[in-house]
DNA sequence: CAAACATATTGATAAATCTCGATATATAAA
DNA sequence: TTTATATATCGAGATTTATCAATATGTTTG
């Protein structure tokens, strides 16, 4: 969640997409997290299901970005 | 944590102490939570150790109240 | 001091979570 | 249309968490 606040500071640029408008691809997140591909895929899927992330598919890549609306609702609830 | 925001709304008055200045006794929290005495005692001890609660002993009773300072630090971190 | 009461600690078990490798599926490239 | 690449799903083991009953410790009261 923290990394996705500033993708350009935490991830290399995408080869195909020249921007981070839809977030970061699963592979980059997986490599940086240092967990297995299946683990990260499951985590990201769950985080999307519970509304914390937004997933967008471009060709064979899935890009993940923060869902600021739900995140705010959640932190507001915690506060 | 939520109950302790307004003890007078969520708990009966204490017999000995006539106020909630130091929070609520373990027994009341235990009864309201519906978990065993040992479970609640452990939880409250841990929450105190990690700074979320402040524990004050008056005679044979322990009273628990929120540690607003640490709670704020934590919610700030989450936000 | 002994009995009673409030809280703390210990030891145990069931359930949940973390994490992986293997495999499946989807998409693009050759 | 086979192969390569990216992501998803499944099944399983190890670790952690939730929770309890039993027991211990601390404190007051008779």
Short mmCIF file of C-alpha atoms (C1' of nucleotides) in Angstrom, two decimals:
data_model
loop_
_atom_site.label_atom_id
_atom_site.label_comp_id
_atom_site.label_asym_id
_atom_site.label_seq_id
_atom_site.Cartn_x
_atom_site.Cartn_y
_atom_site.Cartn_z
CA UNK A 1 0.00 0.00 0.00
CA UNK A 2 2.85 2.32 0.89
CA UNK A 3 4.82 1.59 -2.27
CA UNK A 4 1.79 2.27 -4.42
CA UNK A 5 1.52 5.80 -3.11
CA UNK A 6 4.51 6.71 -5.30
CA UNK A 7 5.10 3.98 -7.86
CA UNK A 8 7.83 5.92 -9.65
CA UNK A 9 9.87 6.04 -6.45
CA UNK A 10 9.57 2.33 -5.77
CA UNK A 11 9.35 0.53 -9.09
CA UNK A 12 11.17 0.53 -12.41
CA UNK A 13 9.24 1.90 -15.38
CA UNK A 14 6.96 -0.43 -17.29
CA UNK A 15 8.22 -1.58 -20.66
CA UNK A 16 4.94 -1.48 -22.55
CA UNK A 17 2.92 1.09 -20.62
CA UNK A 18 4.91 4.27 -20.20
CA UNK A 19 3.08 5.37 -17.08
CA UNK A 20 1.73 4.23 -13.73
CA UNK A 21 -1.78 5.54 -14.30
CA UNK A 22 -3.32 2.18 -13.49
CA UNK A 23 -0.70 1.28 -10.93
CA UNK A 24 2.01 -1.36 -10.96
CA UNK A 25 2.08 -4.82 -12.51
CA UNK A 26 1.93 -7.93 -10.34
CA UNK A 27 5.44 -9.05 -11.25
CA UNK A 28 7.10 -5.88 -9.98
CA UNK A 29 5.19 -6.03 -6.73
CA UNK A 30 6.04 -9.69 -6.37
CA UNK A 31 9.76 -9.14 -6.92
CA UNK A 32 9.93 -6.23 -4.53
CA UNK A 33 7.96 -8.04 -1.85
CA UNK A 34 10.19 -11.09 -2.08
CA UNK A 35 7.32 -13.52 -1.76
CA UNK A 36 6.27 -16.18 -4.21
CA UNK A 37 4.19 -15.38 -7.25
CA UNK A 38 1.22 -17.37 -5.98
CA UNK A 39 1.29 -15.68 -2.59
CA UNK A 40 1.36 -12.19 -4.06
CA UNK A 41 -1.28 -12.99 -6.62
CA UNK A 42 -3.59 -14.22 -3.88
CA UNK A 43 -2.89 -11.21 -1.68
CA UNK A 44 -3.54 -8.73 -4.45
CA UNK A 45 -6.70 -10.52 -5.52
CA UNK A 46 -7.99 -10.45 -1.94
CA UNK A 47 -7.05 -6.82 -1.49
CA UNK A 48 -8.97 -6.00 -4.63
CA UNK A 49 -11.95 -8.05 -3.51
CA UNK A 50 -12.13 -6.19 -0.23
CA UNK A 51 -11.86 -2.87 -2.04
CA UNK A 52 -8.39 -1.67 -1.06
CA UNK A 53 -6.95 -1.97 -4.56
CA UNK A 54 -8.19 -1.46 -8.08
CA UNK A 55 -7.07 -3.92 -10.72
CA UNK A 56 -6.90 -3.11 -14.42
CA UNK A 57 -5.89 -5.55 -17.13
CA UNK A 58 -3.86 -4.40 -20.13
CA UNK A 59 -3.12 -7.37 -22.33
CA UNK A 60 -1.37 -10.01 -20.31
CA UNK A 61 -0.55 -7.69 -17.44
CA UNK A 62 -2.64 -6.76 -14.45
CA UNK A 63 -1.95 -3.38 -12.90
CA UNK A 64 -2.77 -2.57 -9.33
CA UNK A 65 -3.38 0.83 -7.82
CA UNK A 66 -4.72 2.06 -4.51
CA UNK A 67 -8.46 2.54 -4.12
CA UNK A 68 -8.23 5.82 -2.23
CA UNK A 69 -11.97 6.02 -1.65
CA UNK A 70 -12.24 2.75 0.24
CA UNK A 71 -8.90 3.27 1.96
CA UNK A 72 -10.16 6.56 3.33
CA UNK A 73 -13.41 5.02 4.48
CA UNK A 74 -11.40 2.41 6.31
CA UNK A 75 -8.92 4.76 7.96
CA UNK A 76 -11.82 7.03 8.90
CA UNK A 77 -13.47 4.08 10.56
CA UNK A 78 -10.25 3.29 12.44
CA UNK A 79 -9.96 6.88 13.53
CA UNK B 1 -11.48 0.37 22.65
CA UNK B 2 -14.83 1.68 21.46
CA UNK B 3 -16.60 0.96 24.75
CA UNK B 4 -13.90 2.73 26.68
CA UNK B 5 -14.55 5.96 24.81
CA UNK B 6 -17.71 6.39 26.90
CA UNK B 7 -17.61 4.04 29.88
CA UNK B 8 -20.78 5.46 31.42
CA UNK B 9 -22.71 4.53 28.27
CA UNK B 10 -21.45 0.96 28.17
CA UNK B 11 -20.84 -0.17 31.73
CA UNK B 12 -22.65 -0.11 35.07
CA UNK B 13 -21.22 2.17 37.73
CA UNK B 14 -18.44 0.86 39.92
CA UNK B 15 -19.42 -0.02 43.48
CA UNK B 16 -16.31 1.25 45.25
CA UNK B 17 -15.02 3.93 42.90
CA UNK B 18 -17.76 6.35 42.03
CA UNK B 19 -16.23 7.37 38.71
CA UNK B 20 -14.55 6.11 35.54
CA UNK B 21 -11.52 8.37 35.82
CA UNK B 22 -9.13 5.45 35.52
CA UNK B 23 -11.38 3.48 33.20
CA UNK B 24 -13.30 0.27 33.71
CA UNK B 25 -12.49 -2.81 35.80
CA UNK B 26 -11.50 -6.07 34.15
CA UNK B 27 -14.59 -7.92 35.30
CA UNK B 28 -16.99 -5.53 33.58
CA UNK B 29 -15.03 -5.69 30.36
CA UNK B 30 -14.89 -9.46 30.59
CA UNK B 31 -18.64 -9.82 31.15
CA UNK B 32 -19.53 -7.49 28.32
CA UNK B 33 -17.08 -9.11 25.92
CA UNK B 34 -18.44 -12.55 26.67
CA UNK B 35 -15.02 -14.15 26.68
CA UNK B 36 -13.37 -16.02 29.50
CA UNK B 37 -11.64 -14.25 32.35
CA UNK B 38 -8.22 -15.53 31.34
CA UNK B 39 -8.65 -14.49 27.73
CA UNK B 40 -9.68 -10.97 28.63
CA UNK B 41 -6.99 -10.62 31.24
CA UNK B 42 -4.37 -11.62 28.68
CA UNK B 43 -5.79 -9.29 26.03
CA UNK B 44 -5.88 -6.33 28.36
CA UNK B 45 -2.39 -7.01 29.63
CA UNK B 46 -1.08 -7.18 26.07
CA UNK B 47 -2.91 -4.04 25.05
CA UNK B 48 -1.38 -2.25 27.99
CA UNK B 49 2.09 -3.57 27.15
CA UNK B 50 1.83 -2.28 23.62
CA UNK B 51 0.64 1.09 24.86
CA UNK B 52 -2.97 1.17 23.78
CA UNK B 53 -4.38 1.04 27.30
CA UNK B 54 -3.39 2.41 30.67
CA UNK B 55 -3.87 0.18 33.68
CA UNK B 56 -4.32 1.49 37.21
CA UNK B 57 -4.72 -0.67 40.27
CA UNK B 58 -7.02 0.37 43.11
CA UNK B 59 -6.98 -2.28 45.77
CA UNK B 60 -7.95 -5.59 44.24
CA UNK B 61 -9.28 -4.05 41.06
CA UNK B 62 -7.47 -3.10 37.90
CA UNK B 63 -8.99 -0.31 35.86
CA UNK B 64 -8.33 0.13 32.20
CA UNK B 65 -8.62 3.26 30.15
CA UNK B 66 -7.58 4.27 26.66
CA UNK B 67 -4.10 5.66 26.12
CA UNK B 68 -5.14 8.41 23.74
CA UNK B 69 -1.58 9.51 23.03
CA UNK B 70 -0.41 6.17 21.69
CA UNK B 71 -3.74 5.51 20.01
CA UNK B 72 -3.38 8.76 18.08
CA UNK B 73 0.20 7.97 17.13
CA UNK B 74 -1.02 4.66 15.77
CA UNK B 75 -4.00 5.97 13.83
CA UNK B 76 -1.78 8.74 12.48
CA UNK B 77 0.62 6.10 11.26
CA UNK B 78 -2.22 4.19 9.63
CA UNK B 79 -3.44 7.34 7.93
"C1'" DC C 1 -4.38 -15.63 59.46
"C1'" DA C 2 -8.14 -17.94 56.58
"C1'" DA C 3 -11.59 -17.35 53.30
"C1'" DA C 4 -13.23 -14.77 49.50
"C1'" DC C 5 -12.66 -12.14 45.57
"C1'" DA C 6 -10.13 -9.99 41.47
"C1'" DT C 7 -6.68 -10.56 38.31
"C1'" DA C 8 -2.62 -12.98 36.16
"C1'" DT C 9 -0.19 -16.91 34.27
"C1'" DT C 10 0.24 -21.58 32.22
"C1'" DG C 11 -0.58 -25.29 29.17
"C1'" DA C 12 -3.35 -26.97 25.72
"C1'" DT C 13 -6.23 -27.38 21.43
"C1'" DA C 14 -8.84 -25.83 17.44
"C1'" DA C 15 -8.97 -22.62 13.94
"C1'" DA C 16 -6.93 -19.23 11.03
"C1'" DT C 17 -3.14 -17.35 8.53
"C1'" DC C 18 1.12 -17.40 5.87
"C1'" DT C 19 3.43 -19.26 2.45
"C1'" DC C 20 4.86 -22.34 -0.98
"C1'" DG C 21 5.20 -25.53 -5.18
"C1'" DA C 22 2.48 -27.40 -8.62
"C1'" DT C 23 -0.76 -26.67 -11.89
"C1'" DA C 24 -4.28 -24.16 -14.54
"C1'" DT C 25 -5.77 -20.30 -17.33
"C1'" DA C 26 -5.39 -16.21 -20.13
"C1'" DT C 27 -2.99 -13.54 -23.44
"C1'" DA C 28 0.62 -12.42 -26.71
"C1'" DA C 29 4.33 -13.71 -29.78
"C1'" DA C 30 6.50 -16.66 -33.04
"C1'" DT D 1 -1.43 -22.95 -33.59
"C1'" DT D 2 2.36 -24.03 -30.75
"C1'" DT D 3 5.16 -21.69 -27.41
"C1'" DA D 4 6.30 -18.28 -24.06
"C1'" DT D 5 4.87 -15.10 -20.61
"C1'" DA D 6 1.83 -13.18 -16.89
"C1'" DT D 7 -1.44 -14.12 -13.61
"C1'" DA D 8 -4.74 -17.17 -11.01
"C1'" DT D 9 -6.10 -21.17 -8.38
"C1'" DC D 10 -5.39 -25.45 -5.58
"C1'" DG D 11 -3.70 -28.34 -1.98
"C1'" DA D 12 -0.72 -28.68 1.75
"C1'" DG D 13 2.54 -27.80 5.71
"C1'" DA D 14 4.29 -24.77 9.24
"C1'" DT D 15 3.41 -21.06 12.13
"C1'" DT D 16 0.41 -17.98 14.65
"C1'" DT D 17 -3.72 -16.71 16.86
"C1'" DA D 18 -7.90 -17.28 19.64
"C1'" DT D 19 -9.62 -19.19 23.33
"C1'" DC D 20 -10.32 -21.98 27.30
"C1'" DA D 21 -9.91 -24.52 31.94
"C1'" DA D 22 -6.95 -24.97 35.56
"C1'" DT D 23 -4.07 -22.93 38.61
"C1'" DA D 24 -1.37 -19.27 40.74
"C1'" DT D 25 -0.86 -14.71 42.72
"C1'" DG D 26 -2.31 -10.60 44.85
"C1'" DT D 27 -5.60 -8.03 48.00
"C1'" DT D 28 -9.24 -7.33 51.12
"C1'" DT D 29 -12.22 -8.68 54.75
"C1'" DG D 30 -13.93 -11.46 58.55
#
